Amino acid sequence: KRKMHRRSIKSSLRTAIRKVREATAAGEFDKAETEFRATAKKLDKAGAHRIIHPNKASRLKSRLSKHIKTAKQG
């Protein structure tokens, strides 16, 4: 039961990260930033509950933020 719960949370994290990357690639930066805020919240929660390591959550947030920032400039 716990395994299924953790798996569903990890799956939703991957989906959220993909949405941010797709919005950025399409040039929809407003949508990307909105998705990023929601994704960051999910990552923080998952890290706090040890579903993923807190440092991994932080690293993913940092990389997504950098991805959006560089896409806006270029």
PDB file of N, CA and C in Angstrom:
ATOM      1  N   LYS A   1       0.838  -1.193   0.000  1.00  0.00           N
ATOM      2  CA  LYS A   1       0.000   0.000   0.000  1.00  0.00           C
ATOM      3  C   LYS A   1       0.884   1.259   0.000  1.00  0.00           C
ATOM      4  N   ARG A   2       1.893   1.289   0.855  1.00  0.00           N
ATOM      5  CA  ARG A   2       2.790   2.449   0.909  1.00  0.00           C
ATOM      6  C   ARG A   2       3.584   2.577  -0.389  1.00  0.00           C
ATOM      7  N   LYS A   3       3.994   1.420  -0.924  1.00  0.00           N
ATOM      8  CA  LYS A   3       4.771   1.434  -2.164  1.00  0.00           C
ATOM      9  C   LYS A   3       3.964   2.053  -3.299  1.00  0.00           C
ATOM     10  N   MET A   4       2.705   1.706  -3.386  1.00  0.00           N
ATOM     11  CA  MET A   4       1.841   2.261  -4.432  1.00  0.00           C
ATOM     12  C   MET A   4       1.657   3.766  -4.237  1.00  0.00           C
ATOM     13  N   HIS A   5       1.533   4.181  -2.984  1.00  0.00           N
ATOM     14  CA  HIS A   5       1.368   5.603  -2.681  1.00  0.00           C
ATOM     15  C   HIS A   5       2.616   6.391  -3.101  1.00  0.00           C
ATOM     16  N   ARG A   6       3.797   5.890  -2.715  1.00  0.00           N
ATOM     17  CA  ARG A   6       5.054   6.561  -3.086  1.00  0.00           C
ATOM     18  C   ARG A   6       5.236   6.583  -4.591  1.00  0.00           C
ATOM     19  N   ARG A   7       4.880   5.485  -5.237  1.00  0.00           N
ATOM     20  CA  ARG A   7       5.035   5.404  -6.689  1.00  0.00           C
ATOM     21  C   ARG A   7       4.154   6.428  -7.392  1.00  0.00           C
ATOM     22  N   SER A   8       2.932   6.609  -6.918  1.00  0.00           N
ATOM     23  CA  SER A   8       2.032   7.575  -7.549  1.00  0.00           C
ATOM     24  C   SER A   8       2.549   9.000  -7.355  1.00  0.00           C
ATOM     25  N   ILE A   9       3.137   9.280  -6.202  1.00  0.00           N
ATOM     26  CA  ILE A   9       3.691  10.619  -5.968  1.00  0.00           C
ATOM     27  C   ILE A   9       4.892  10.863  -6.882  1.00  0.00           C
ATOM     28  N   LYS A  10       5.773   9.868  -7.001  1.00  0.00           N
ATOM     29  CA  LYS A  10       6.927  10.004  -7.889  1.00  0.00           C
ATOM     30  C   LYS A  10       6.486  10.207  -9.337  1.00  0.00           C
ATOM     31  N   SER A  11       5.448   9.497  -9.728  1.00  0.00           N
ATOM     32  CA  SER A  11       4.931   9.625 -11.085  1.00  0.00           C
ATOM     33  C   SER A  11       4.395  11.030 -11.332  1.00  0.00           C
ATOM     34  N   SER A  12       3.676  11.575 -10.362  1.00  0.00           N
ATOM     35  CA  SER A  12       3.131  12.925 -10.526  1.00  0.00           C
ATOM     36  C   SER A  12       4.252  13.966 -10.548  1.00  0.00           C
ATOM     37  N   LEU A  13       5.341  13.690  -9.826  1.00  0.00           N
ATOM     38  CA  LEU A  13       6.502  14.590  -9.874  1.00  0.00           C
ATOM     39  C   LEU A  13       7.116  14.595 -11.272  1.00  0.00           C
ATOM     40  N   ARG A  14       7.295  13.412 -11.835  1.00  0.00           N
ATOM     41  CA  ARG A  14       7.872  13.337 -13.182  1.00  0.00           C
ATOM     42  C   ARG A  14       6.988  14.052 -14.201  1.00  0.00           C
ATOM     43  N   THR A  15       5.677  13.892 -14.060  1.00  0.00           N
ATOM     44  CA  THR A  15       4.744  14.554 -14.968  1.00  0.00           C
ATOM     45  C   THR A  15       4.842  16.071 -14.827  1.00  0.00           C
ATOM     46  N   ALA A  16       4.913  16.547 -13.586  1.00  0.00           N
ATOM     47  CA  ALA A  16       4.995  17.989 -13.340  1.00  0.00           C
ATOM     48  C   ALA A  16       6.284  18.567 -13.922  1.00  0.00           C
ATOM     49  N   ILE A  17       7.386  17.854 -13.744  1.00  0.00           N
ATOM     50  CA  ILE A  17       8.673  18.311 -14.290  1.00  0.00           C
ATOM     51  C   ILE A  17       8.604  18.355 -15.812  1.00  0.00           C
ATOM     52  N   ARG A  18       7.983  17.336 -16.412  1.00  0.00           N
ATOM     53  CA  ARG A  18       7.850  17.299 -17.867  1.00  0.00           C
ATOM     54  C   ARG A  18       7.024  18.481 -18.375  1.00  0.00           C
ATOM     55  N   LYS A  19       5.961  18.839 -17.649  1.00  0.00           N
ATOM     56  CA  LYS A  19       5.118  19.964 -18.061  1.00  0.00           C
ATOM     57  C   LYS A  19       5.899  21.271 -18.070  1.00  0.00           C
ATOM     58  N   VAL A  20       6.751  21.457 -17.069  1.00  0.00           N
ATOM     59  CA  VAL A  20       7.570  22.673 -17.013  1.00  0.00           C
ATOM     60  C   VAL A  20       8.509  22.712 -18.211  1.00  0.00           C
ATOM     61  N   ARG A  21       9.181  21.598 -18.479  1.00  0.00           N
ATOM     62  CA  ARG A  21      10.125  21.551 -19.597  1.00  0.00           C
ATOM     63  C   ARG A  21       9.427  21.751 -20.952  1.00  0.00           C
ATOM     64  N   GLU A  22       8.250  21.168 -21.112  1.00  0.00           N
ATOM     65  CA  GLU A  22       7.521  21.317 -22.373  1.00  0.00           C
ATOM     66  C   GLU A  22       7.053  22.752 -22.575  1.00  0.00           C
ATOM     67  N   ALA A  23       6.571  23.393 -21.505  1.00  0.00           N
ATOM     68  CA  ALA A  23       6.121  24.783 -21.615  1.00  0.00           C
ATOM     69  C   ALA A  23       7.290  25.689 -21.956  1.00  0.00           C
ATOM     70  N   THR A  24       8.440  25.413 -21.374  1.00  0.00           N
ATOM     71  CA  THR A  24       9.632  26.211 -21.655  1.00  0.00           C
ATOM     72  C   THR A  24      10.072  26.022 -23.100  1.00  0.00           C
ATOM     73  N   ALA A  25      10.057  24.794 -23.564  1.00  0.00           N
ATOM     74  CA  ALA A  25      10.471  24.497 -24.935  1.00  0.00           C
ATOM     75  C   ALA A  25       9.538  25.157 -25.942  1.00  0.00           C
ATOM     76  N   ALA A  26       8.258  25.260 -25.594  1.00  0.00           N
ATOM     77  CA  ALA A  26       7.284  25.879 -26.489  1.00  0.00           C
ATOM     78  C   ALA A  26       7.336  27.409 -26.436  1.00  0.00           C
ATOM     79  N   GLY A  27       8.114  27.946 -25.489  1.00  0.00           N
ATOM     80  CA  GLY A  27       8.232  29.397 -25.371  1.00  0.00           C
ATOM     81  C   GLY A  27       7.121  30.035 -24.563  1.00  0.00           C
ATOM     82  N   GLU A  28       6.359  29.238 -23.863  1.00  0.00           N
ATOM     83  CA  GLU A  28       5.265  29.750 -23.023  1.00  0.00           C
ATOM     84  C   GLU A  28       5.805  29.967 -21.609  1.00  0.00           C
ATOM     85  N   PHE A  29       6.505  31.083 -21.411  1.00  0.00           N
ATOM     86  CA  PHE A  29       7.224  31.291 -20.158  1.00  0.00           C
ATOM     87  C   PHE A  29       6.305  31.584 -18.979  1.00  0.00           C
ATOM     88  N   ASP A  30       5.161  32.230 -19.234  1.00  0.00           N
ATOM     89  CA  ASP A  30       4.215  32.464 -18.137  1.00  0.00           C
ATOM     90  C   ASP A  30       3.679  31.139 -17.612  1.00  0.00           C
ATOM     91  N   LYS A  31       3.311  30.263 -18.532  1.00  0.00           N
ATOM     92  CA  LYS A  31       2.811  28.947 -18.147  1.00  0.00           C
ATOM     93  C   LYS A  31       3.912  28.139 -17.461  1.00  0.00           C
ATOM     94  N   ALA A  32       5.129  28.251 -17.972  1.00  0.00           N
ATOM     95  CA  ALA A  32       6.257  27.515 -17.393  1.00  0.00           C
ATOM     96  C   ALA A  32       6.505  27.943 -15.951  1.00  0.00           C
ATOM     97  N   GLU A  33       6.423  29.253 -15.692  1.00  0.00           N
ATOM     98  CA  GLU A  33       6.653  29.738 -14.338  1.00  0.00           C
ATOM     99  C   GLU A  33       5.537  29.317 -13.391  1.00  0.00           C
ATOM    100  N   THR A  34       4.305  29.306 -13.886  1.00  0.00           N
ATOM    101  CA  THR A  34       3.180  28.841 -13.071  1.00  0.00           C
ATOM    102  C   THR A  34       3.354  27.359 -12.737  1.00  0.00           C
ATOM    103  N   GLU A  35       3.695  26.576 -13.745  1.00  0.00           N
ATOM    104  CA  GLU A  35       3.930  25.147 -13.534  1.00  0.00           C
ATOM    105  C   GLU A  35       5.116  24.925 -12.598  1.00  0.00           C
ATOM    106  N   PHE A  36       6.144  25.772 -12.726  1.00  0.00           N
ATOM    107  CA  PHE A  36       7.324  25.629 -11.882  1.00  0.00           C
ATOM    108  C   PHE A  36       6.979  25.828 -10.407  1.00  0.00           C
ATOM    109  N   ARG A  37       6.151  26.821 -10.111  1.00  0.00           N
ATOM    110  CA  ARG A  37       5.764  27.061  -8.713  1.00  0.00           C
ATOM    111  C   ARG A  37       5.027  25.860  -8.135  1.00  0.00           C
ATOM    112  N   ALA A  38       4.130  25.287  -8.925  1.00  0.00           N
ATOM    113  CA  ALA A  38       3.385  24.106  -8.463  1.00  0.00           C
ATOM    114  C   ALA A  38       4.329  22.909  -8.297  1.00  0.00           C
ATOM    115  N   THR A  39       5.251  22.758  -9.230  1.00  0.00           N
ATOM    116  CA  THR A  39       6.202  21.652  -9.172  1.00  0.00           C
ATOM    117  C   THR A  39       7.140  21.799  -7.981  1.00  0.00           C
ATOM    118  N   ALA A  40       7.589  23.017  -7.729  1.00  0.00           N
ATOM    119  CA  ALA A  40       8.486  23.260  -6.589  1.00  0.00           C
ATOM    120  C   ALA A  40       7.806  22.883  -5.279  1.00  0.00           C
ATOM    121  N   LYS A  41       6.530  23.187  -5.182  1.00  0.00           N
ATOM    122  CA  LYS A  41       5.779  22.839  -3.975  1.00  0.00           C
ATOM    123  C   LYS A  41       5.708  21.318  -3.816  1.00  0.00           C
ATOM    124  N   LYS A  42       5.429  20.617  -4.936  1.00  0.00           N
ATOM    125  CA  LYS A  42       5.360  19.153  -4.888  1.00  0.00           C
ATOM    126  C   LYS A  42       6.713  18.556  -4.509  1.00  0.00           C
ATOM    127  N   LEU A  43       7.777  19.108  -5.078  1.00  0.00           N
ATOM    128  CA  LEU A  43       9.116  18.603  -4.770  1.00  0.00           C
ATOM    129  C   LEU A  43       9.459  18.807  -3.300  1.00  0.00           C
ATOM    130  N   ASP A  44       9.125  19.985  -2.768  1.00  0.00           N
ATOM    131  CA  ASP A  44       9.396  20.255  -1.357  1.00  0.00           C
ATOM    132  C   ASP A  44       8.639  19.291  -0.448  1.00  0.00           C
ATOM    133  N   LYS A  45       7.383  19.044  -0.792  1.00  0.00           N
ATOM    134  CA  LYS A  45       6.584  18.109   0.013  1.00  0.00           C
ATOM    135  C   LYS A  45       7.166  16.702  -0.052  1.00  0.00           C
ATOM    136  N   ALA A  46       7.536  16.265  -1.242  1.00  0.00           N
ATOM    137  CA  ALA A  46       8.098  14.927  -1.393  1.00  0.00           C
ATOM    138  C   ALA A  46       9.413  14.803  -0.637  1.00  0.00           C
ATOM    139  N   GLY A  47      10.210  15.845  -0.658  1.00  0.00           N
ATOM    140  CA  GLY A  47      11.472  15.837   0.086  1.00  0.00           C
ATOM    141  C   GLY A  47      11.237  15.837   1.582  1.00  0.00           C
ATOM    142  N   ALA A  48      10.266  16.596   2.034  1.00  0.00           N
ATOM    143  CA  ALA A  48       9.966  16.671   3.461  1.00  0.00           C
ATOM    144  C   ALA A  48       9.469  15.333   4.001  1.00  0.00           C
ATOM    145  N   HIS A  49       8.719  14.607   3.173  1.00  0.00           N
ATOM    146  CA  HIS A  49       8.194  13.307   3.588  1.00  0.00           C
ATOM    147  C   HIS A  49       9.112  12.152   3.219  1.00  0.00           C
ATOM    148  N   ARG A  50      10.315  12.496   2.732  1.00  0.00           N
ATOM    149  CA  ARG A  50      11.352  11.512   2.411  1.00  0.00           C
ATOM    150  C   ARG A  50      10.946  10.537   1.302  1.00  0.00           C
ATOM    151  N   ILE A  51      10.042  10.975   0.438  1.00  0.00           N
ATOM    152  CA  ILE A  51       9.686  10.150  -0.716  1.00  0.00           C
ATOM    153  C   ILE A  51      10.853  10.199  -1.708  1.00  0.00           C
ATOM    154  N   ILE A  52      11.451  11.386  -1.817  1.00  0.00           N
ATOM    155  CA  ILE A  52      12.738  11.519  -2.490  1.00  0.00           C
ATOM    156  C   ILE A  52      13.661  12.229  -1.506  1.00  0.00           C
ATOM    157  N   HIS A  53      14.946  12.162  -1.735  1.00  0.00           N
ATOM    158  CA  HIS A  53      15.891  12.807  -0.828  1.00  0.00           C
ATOM    159  C   HIS A  53      15.714  14.325  -0.924  1.00  0.00           C
ATOM    160  N   PRO A  54      15.756  15.021   0.199  1.00  0.00           N
ATOM    161  CA  PRO A  54      15.579  16.487   0.165  1.00  0.00           C
ATOM    162  C   PRO A  54      16.581  17.204  -0.736  1.00  0.00           C
ATOM    163  N   ASN A  55      17.815  16.695  -0.789  1.00  0.00           N
ATOM    164  CA  ASN A  55      18.813  17.320  -1.663  1.00  0.00           C
ATOM    165  C   ASN A  55      18.460  17.115  -3.134  1.00  0.00           C
ATOM    166  N   LYS A  56      17.848  15.990  -3.449  1.00  0.00           N
ATOM    167  CA  LYS A  56      17.427  15.734  -4.832  1.00  0.00           C
ATOM    168  C   LYS A  56      16.312  16.702  -5.210  1.00  0.00           C
ATOM    169  N   ALA A  57      15.401  16.931  -4.280  1.00  0.00           N
ATOM    170  CA  ALA A  57      14.313  17.880  -4.534  1.00  0.00           C
ATOM    171  C   ALA A  57      14.894  19.263  -4.809  1.00  0.00           C
ATOM    172  N   SER A  58      15.856  19.660  -3.994  1.00  0.00           N
ATOM    173  CA  SER A  58      16.498  20.966  -4.158  1.00  0.00           C
ATOM    174  C   SER A  58      17.228  21.048  -5.496  1.00  0.00           C
ATOM    175  N   ARG A  59      17.927  19.982  -5.849  1.00  0.00           N
ATOM    176  CA  ARG A  59      18.676  19.952  -7.107  1.00  0.00           C
ATOM    177  C   ARG A  59      17.749  20.062  -8.313  1.00  0.00           C
ATOM    178  N   LEU A  60      16.637  19.338  -8.273  1.00  0.00           N
ATOM    179  CA  LEU A  60      15.681  19.393  -9.374  1.00  0.00           C
ATOM    180  C   LEU A  60      15.070  20.786  -9.518  1.00  0.00           C
ATOM    181  N   LYS A  61      14.735  21.403  -8.384  1.00  0.00           N
ATOM    182  CA  LYS A  61      14.185  22.768  -8.432  1.00  0.00           C
ATOM    183  C   LYS A  61      15.197  23.730  -9.037  1.00  0.00           C
ATOM    184  N   SER A  62      16.446  23.591  -8.630  1.00  0.00           N
ATOM    185  CA  SER A  62      17.496  24.463  -9.138  1.00  0.00           C
ATOM    186  C   SER A  62      17.673  24.296 -10.646  1.00  0.00           C
ATOM    187  N   ARG A  63      17.674  23.060 -11.099  1.00  0.00           N
ATOM    188  CA  ARG A  63      17.866  22.797 -12.527  1.00  0.00           C
ATOM    189  C   ARG A  63      16.684  23.286 -13.358  1.00  0.00           C
ATOM    190  N   LEU A  64      15.472  23.121 -12.834  1.00  0.00           N
ATOM    191  CA  LEU A  64      14.295  23.614 -13.560  1.00  0.00           C
ATOM    192  C   LEU A  64      14.322  25.139 -13.655  1.00  0.00           C
ATOM    193  N   SER A  65      14.689  25.768 -12.551  1.00  0.00           N
ATOM    194  CA  SER A  65      14.766  27.229 -12.514  1.00  0.00           C
ATOM    195  C   SER A  65      15.793  27.729 -13.539  1.00  0.00           C
ATOM    196  N   LYS A  66      16.945  27.079 -13.560  1.00  0.00           N
ATOM    197  CA  LYS A  66      17.995  27.442 -14.508  1.00  0.00           C
ATOM    198  C   LYS A  66      17.538  27.225 -15.947  1.00  0.00           C
ATOM    199  N   HIS A  67      16.808  26.147 -16.169  1.00  0.00           N
ATOM    200  CA  HIS A  67      16.277  25.824 -17.507  1.00  0.00           C
ATOM    201  C   HIS A  67      15.365  26.951 -18.000  1.00  0.00           C
ATOM    202  N   ILE A  68      14.474  27.409 -17.149  1.00  0.00           N
ATOM    203  CA  ILE A  68      13.550  28.483 -17.516  1.00  0.00           C
ATOM    204  C   ILE A  68      14.314  29.780 -17.765  1.00  0.00           C
ATOM    205  N   LYS A  69      15.251  30.078 -16.882  1.00  0.00           N
ATOM    206  CA  LYS A  69      16.023  31.319 -16.980  1.00  0.00           C
ATOM    207  C   LYS A  69      16.819  31.392 -18.275  1.00  0.00           C
ATOM    208  N   THR A  70      17.516  30.312 -18.629  1.00  0.00           N
ATOM    209  CA  THR A  70      18.324  30.317 -19.848  1.00  0.00           C
ATOM    210  C   THR A  70      17.443  30.337 -21.099  1.00  0.00           C
ATOM    211  N   ALA A  71      16.293  29.699 -21.044  1.00  0.00           N
ATOM    212  CA  ALA A  71      15.388  29.699 -22.195  1.00  0.00           C
ATOM    213  C   ALA A  71      14.827  31.101 -22.442  1.00  0.00           C
ATOM    214  N   LYS A  72      14.586  31.838 -21.371  1.00  0.00           N
ATOM    215  CA  LYS A  72      14.085  33.213 -21.523  1.00  0.00           C
ATOM    216  C   LYS A  72      15.136  34.094 -22.192  1.00  0.00           C
ATOM    217  N   GLN A  73      16.390  33.920 -21.822  1.00  0.00           N
ATOM    218  CA  GLN A  73      17.458  34.749 -22.372  1.00  0.00           C
ATOM    219  C   GLN A  73      17.749  34.403 -23.829  1.00  0.00           C
ATOM    220  N   GLY A  74      17.704  33.125 -24.141  1.00  0.00           N
ATOM    221  CA  GLY A  74      18.080  32.692 -25.485  1.00  0.00           C
ATOM    222  C   GLY A  74      16.917  32.489 -26.326  1.00  0.00           C
TER     223      GLY A  74
END
